[in-house]
GROMACS .gro file of C-alpha atoms in nm:
model
  192
    1MET     CA    1   1.602  -0.934   0.346
    2GLN     CA    2   1.749  -0.608   0.476
    3PHE     CA    3   1.549  -0.290   0.455
    4GLN     CA    4   1.501   0.031   0.644
    5ARG     CA    5   1.202   0.125   0.858
    6LYS     CA    6   1.081   0.484   0.820
    7LYS     CA    7   0.796   0.693   0.942
    8LEU     CA    8   0.521   0.710   0.679
    9GLY     CA    9   0.550   1.091   0.686
   10ALA     CA   10   0.907   1.055   0.558
   11ILE     CA   11   0.802   0.865   0.243
   12ALA     CA   12   0.456   1.016   0.183
   13GLU     CA   13   0.271   1.337   0.241
   14ILE     CA   14  -0.047   1.297   0.446
   15ILE     CA   15  -0.324   1.531   0.324
   16PRO     CA   16  -0.648   1.556   0.528
   17GLY     CA   17  -0.974   1.622   0.336
   18LEU     CA   18  -1.141   1.958   0.375
   19THR     CA   19  -1.483   2.066   0.497
   20GLY     CA   20  -1.690   2.342   0.338
   21PHE     CA   21  -1.869   2.153   0.064
   22GLU     CA   22  -2.226   2.271   0.010
   23ALA     CA   23  -2.528   2.207  -0.218
   24GLU     CA   24  -2.463   2.541  -0.388
   25GLY     CA   25  -2.161   2.762  -0.448
   26SER     CA   26  -1.933   2.921  -0.706
   27PHE     CA   27  -1.698   2.629  -0.744
   28LYS     CA   28  -1.810   2.278  -0.848
   29TYR     CA   29  -1.611   1.963  -0.760
   30GLN     CA   30  -1.659   1.587  -0.771
   31VAL     CA   31  -1.607   1.481  -0.410
   32ILE     CA   32  -1.517   1.129  -0.314
   33GLN     CA   33  -1.676   1.011   0.011
   34PRO     CA   34  -1.585   0.697   0.209
   35ASN     CA   35  -1.898   0.509   0.091
   36ASN     CA   36  -1.791   0.566  -0.277
   37LEU     CA   37  -1.485   0.337  -0.228
   38THR     CA   38  -1.490  -0.039  -0.280
   39ASP     CA   39  -1.227  -0.298  -0.175
   40THR     CA   40  -1.174  -0.395  -0.542
   41GLY     CA   41  -1.046  -0.053  -0.644
   42THR     CA   42  -1.350   0.101  -0.805
   43LEU     CA   43  -1.557   0.414  -0.724
   44GLU     CA   44  -1.934   0.408  -0.702
   45GLY     CA   45  -2.169   0.702  -0.697
   46VAL     CA   46  -1.929   1.006  -0.674
   47THR     CA   47  -2.141   1.325  -0.668
   48PHE     CA   48  -2.080   1.690  -0.737
   49GLN     CA   49  -2.060   1.938  -0.447
   50TYR     CA   50  -1.992   2.313  -0.433
   51ARG     CA   51  -1.773   2.553  -0.240
   52ALA     CA   52  -1.785   2.929  -0.199
   53ASP     CA   53  -1.400   2.940  -0.250
   54PRO     CA   54  -1.166   2.740  -0.468
   55LEU     CA   55  -0.984   2.439  -0.330
   56PRO     CA   56  -0.618   2.459  -0.270
   57LYS     CA   57  -0.424   2.278  -0.550
   58LYS     CA   58  -0.298   2.020  -0.301
   59GLN     CA   59  -0.655   1.901  -0.239
   60GLN     CA   60  -0.700   1.794  -0.605
   61LEU     CA   61  -0.602   1.430  -0.640
   62ILE     CA   62  -0.326   1.322  -0.876
   63PRO     CA   63  -0.246   0.976  -1.014
   64GLY     CA   64  -0.073   0.768  -0.749
   65ASP     CA   65  -0.248   0.929  -0.449
   66ILE     CA   66  -0.397   0.682  -0.212
   67LEU     CA   67  -0.719   0.743  -0.022
   68ILE     CA   68  -0.774   0.590   0.319
   69LYS     CA   69  -1.071   0.623   0.547
   70ARG     CA   70  -1.046   0.807   0.877
   71LEU     CA   71  -1.292   0.569   1.041
   72ASN     CA   72  -1.232   0.194   1.048
   73PRO     CA   73  -0.981   0.184   0.764
   74SER     CA   74  -0.945  -0.162   0.609
   75PHE     CA   75  -0.873  -0.090   0.240
   76VAL     CA   76  -0.748   0.187   0.023
   77TYR     CA   77  -0.829   0.347  -0.314
   78GLN     CA   78  -0.544   0.432  -0.552
   79ILE     CA   79  -0.611   0.734  -0.778
   80GLN     CA   80  -0.567   0.661  -1.152
   81VAL     CA   81  -0.545   0.900  -1.448
   82SER     CA   82  -0.927   0.871  -1.492
   83THR     CA   83  -0.994   0.991  -1.132
   84ALA     CA   84  -0.726   1.263  -1.117
   85GLY     CA   85  -0.861   1.609  -1.047
   86LEU     CA   86  -1.136   1.489  -0.813
   87THR     CA   87  -1.120   1.587  -0.446
   88PHE     CA   88  -1.215   1.412  -0.121
   89SER     CA   89  -1.421   1.471   0.189
   90GLN     CA   90  -1.290   1.536   0.545
   91ASN     CA   91  -1.361   1.165   0.623
   92LEU     CA   92  -1.066   1.062   0.412
   93PHE     CA   93  -0.692   1.119   0.395
   94ALA     CA   94  -0.490   1.132   0.075
   95VAL     CA   95  -0.149   0.973   0.108
   96ARG     CA   96   0.075   1.117  -0.163
   97PRO     CA   97   0.397   0.915  -0.219
   98ARG     CA   98   0.718   1.115  -0.215
   99GLU     CA   99   0.990   1.057  -0.471
  100GLY     CA  100   1.147   0.711  -0.431
  101THR     CA  101   0.824   0.550  -0.308
  102ASP     CA  102   0.609   0.328  -0.529
  103SER     CA  103   0.242   0.420  -0.504
  104SER     CA  104   0.113   0.058  -0.536
  105TYR     CA  105   0.361  -0.060  -0.268
  106LEU     CA  106   0.234   0.215  -0.041
  107ALA     CA  107  -0.126   0.114  -0.109
  108PHE     CA  108  -0.032  -0.249  -0.030
  109LEU     CA  109   0.127  -0.141   0.299
  110LEU     CA  110  -0.175   0.069   0.405
  111GLU     CA  111  -0.403  -0.242   0.364
  112GLN     CA  112  -0.189  -0.464   0.579
  113PRO     CA  113  -0.343  -0.552   0.916
  114ASP     CA  114  -0.005  -0.513   1.100
  115VAL     CA  115   0.039  -0.160   0.962
  116LEU     CA  116  -0.321  -0.070   1.048
  117GLY     CA  117  -0.268  -0.223   1.389
  118GLU     CA  118   0.044  -0.020   1.439
  119ILE     CA  119  -0.143   0.302   1.350
  120MET     CA  120  -0.389   0.223   1.630
  121HIS     CA  121  -0.103   0.127   1.860
  122VAL     CA  122   0.065   0.467   1.815
  123THR     CA  123  -0.207   0.626   2.033
  124GLY     CA  124  -0.310   0.316   2.229
  125LYS     CA  125  -0.673   0.345   2.109
  126ALA     CA  126  -0.876   0.033   2.143
  127THR     CA  127  -1.226   0.157   2.070
  128VAL     CA  128  -1.497  -0.010   1.860
  129VAL     CA  129  -1.482   0.261   1.596
  130LYS     CA  130  -1.122   0.304   1.490
  131ALA     CA  131  -1.050   0.666   1.401
  132ILE     CA  132  -0.712   0.764   1.269
  133SER     CA  133  -0.549   1.106   1.256
  134ALA     CA  134  -0.290   1.263   1.029
  135LYS     CA  135  -0.040   1.247   1.311
  136MET     CA  136  -0.101   0.878   1.360
  137LEU     CA  137  -0.041   0.819   0.992
  138ASN     CA  138   0.270   1.035   0.992
  139ASP     CA  139   0.420   0.854   1.290
  140VAL     CA  140   0.361   0.489   1.192
  141GLU     CA  141   0.685   0.312   1.092
  142VAL     CA  142   0.674   0.108   0.771
  143PRO     CA  143   0.936  -0.114   0.594
  144VAL     CA  144   1.102   0.056   0.300
  145PRO     CA  145   1.277  -0.193   0.071
  146SER     CA  146   1.456  -0.108  -0.258
  147MET     CA  147   1.246   0.047  -0.533
  148GLU     CA  148   1.274  -0.281  -0.734
  149THR     CA  149   1.120  -0.474  -0.442
  150GLN     CA  150   0.857  -0.203  -0.389
  151GLN     CA  151   0.755  -0.231  -0.758
  152LYS     CA  152   0.729  -0.608  -0.743
  153ILE     CA  153   0.516  -0.605  -0.427
  154GLY     CA  154   0.306  -0.321  -0.577
  155LYS     CA  155   0.242  -0.513  -0.899
  156MET     CA  156   0.148  -0.821  -0.696
  157TRP     CA  157  -0.101  -0.613  -0.493
  158GLU     CA  158  -0.257  -0.476  -0.815
  159LEU     CA  159  -0.291  -0.825  -0.961
  160PHE     CA  160  -0.452  -0.972  -0.646
  161ARG     CA  161  -0.695  -0.676  -0.631
  162LYS     CA  162  -0.787  -0.739  -0.997
  163ARG     CA  163  -0.831  -1.106  -0.910
  164ARG     CA  164  -1.064  -1.026  -0.624
  165LYS     CA  165  -1.275  -0.809  -0.857
  166LEU     CA  166  -1.294  -1.074  -1.122
  167LEU     CA  167  -1.389  -1.341  -0.869
  168ARG     CA  168  -1.677  -1.128  -0.740
  169GLU     CA  169  -1.799  -1.064  -1.097
  170TYR     CA  170  -1.782  -1.440  -1.168
  171ILE     CA  171  -1.978  -1.524  -0.848
  172ALA     CA  172  -2.246  -1.264  -0.934
  173GLU     CA  173  -2.286  -1.401  -1.293
  174ASN     CA  174  -2.293  -1.758  -1.155
  175GLU     CA  175  -2.572  -1.662  -0.915
  176LYS     CA  176  -2.769  -1.500  -1.203
  177MET     CA  177  -2.734  -1.819  -1.409
  178GLU     CA  178  -2.837  -2.038  -1.123
  179SER     CA  179  -3.148  -1.821  -1.056
  180CYS     CA  180  -3.241  -1.817  -1.424
  181LEU     CA  181  -3.215  -2.200  -1.454
  182ALA     CA  182  -3.408  -2.263  -1.137
  183SER     CA  183  -3.685  -2.027  -1.253
  184LYS     CA  184  -3.697  -2.192  -1.593
  185LEU     CA  185  -3.726  -2.538  -1.427
  186LEU     CA  186  -3.987  -2.421  -1.175
  187TYR     CA  187  -4.216  -2.227  -1.416
  188ASP     CA  188  -4.153  -2.399  -1.754
  189GLY     CA  189  -4.085  -2.748  -1.628
  190GLY     CA  190  -3.750  -2.740  -1.804
  191ASN     CA  191  -3.910  -2.813  -2.145
  192ASP     CA  192  -3.707  -2.639  -2.415
   0.00000   0.00000   0.00000
């Protein structure tokens, strides 16, 4: 299959998170931190924080934005309509797809070990804690197939992520059932 390779900065805008959030202030925001993200595409425990001054419009997340961790990135979070308007800490980058780039395809790319490896290769860093910068993200080269192919790959990524979430929920329920049955046998002798 023929496709172009382009720098990520050519197909997406890289937006670093801001500092300046406090326990008190005039402006209240829901701020996503790295520990709020899960590898199944859900947010957990997002809190409110304050600022003395308003955030620039660019810092408010819109549907299709993709969050990636600065330290040890391994998975991403894709902003949906329900999480639009939130903002993000300085420990995250928002990757905002430019026109002609499918958001889910871009999310798929940013989770691929070879792309993450190339980001690290751009600067030659080989440390235990992998830290990425906006420049590293901008400069990494990624494959850019047709929009139709991007959409197919993006949809596949969404379905596999949903599958991962459902499998985890199934395992958790299975473990609850196993524990309940074992307790019933142990304490009630299984009579019922």
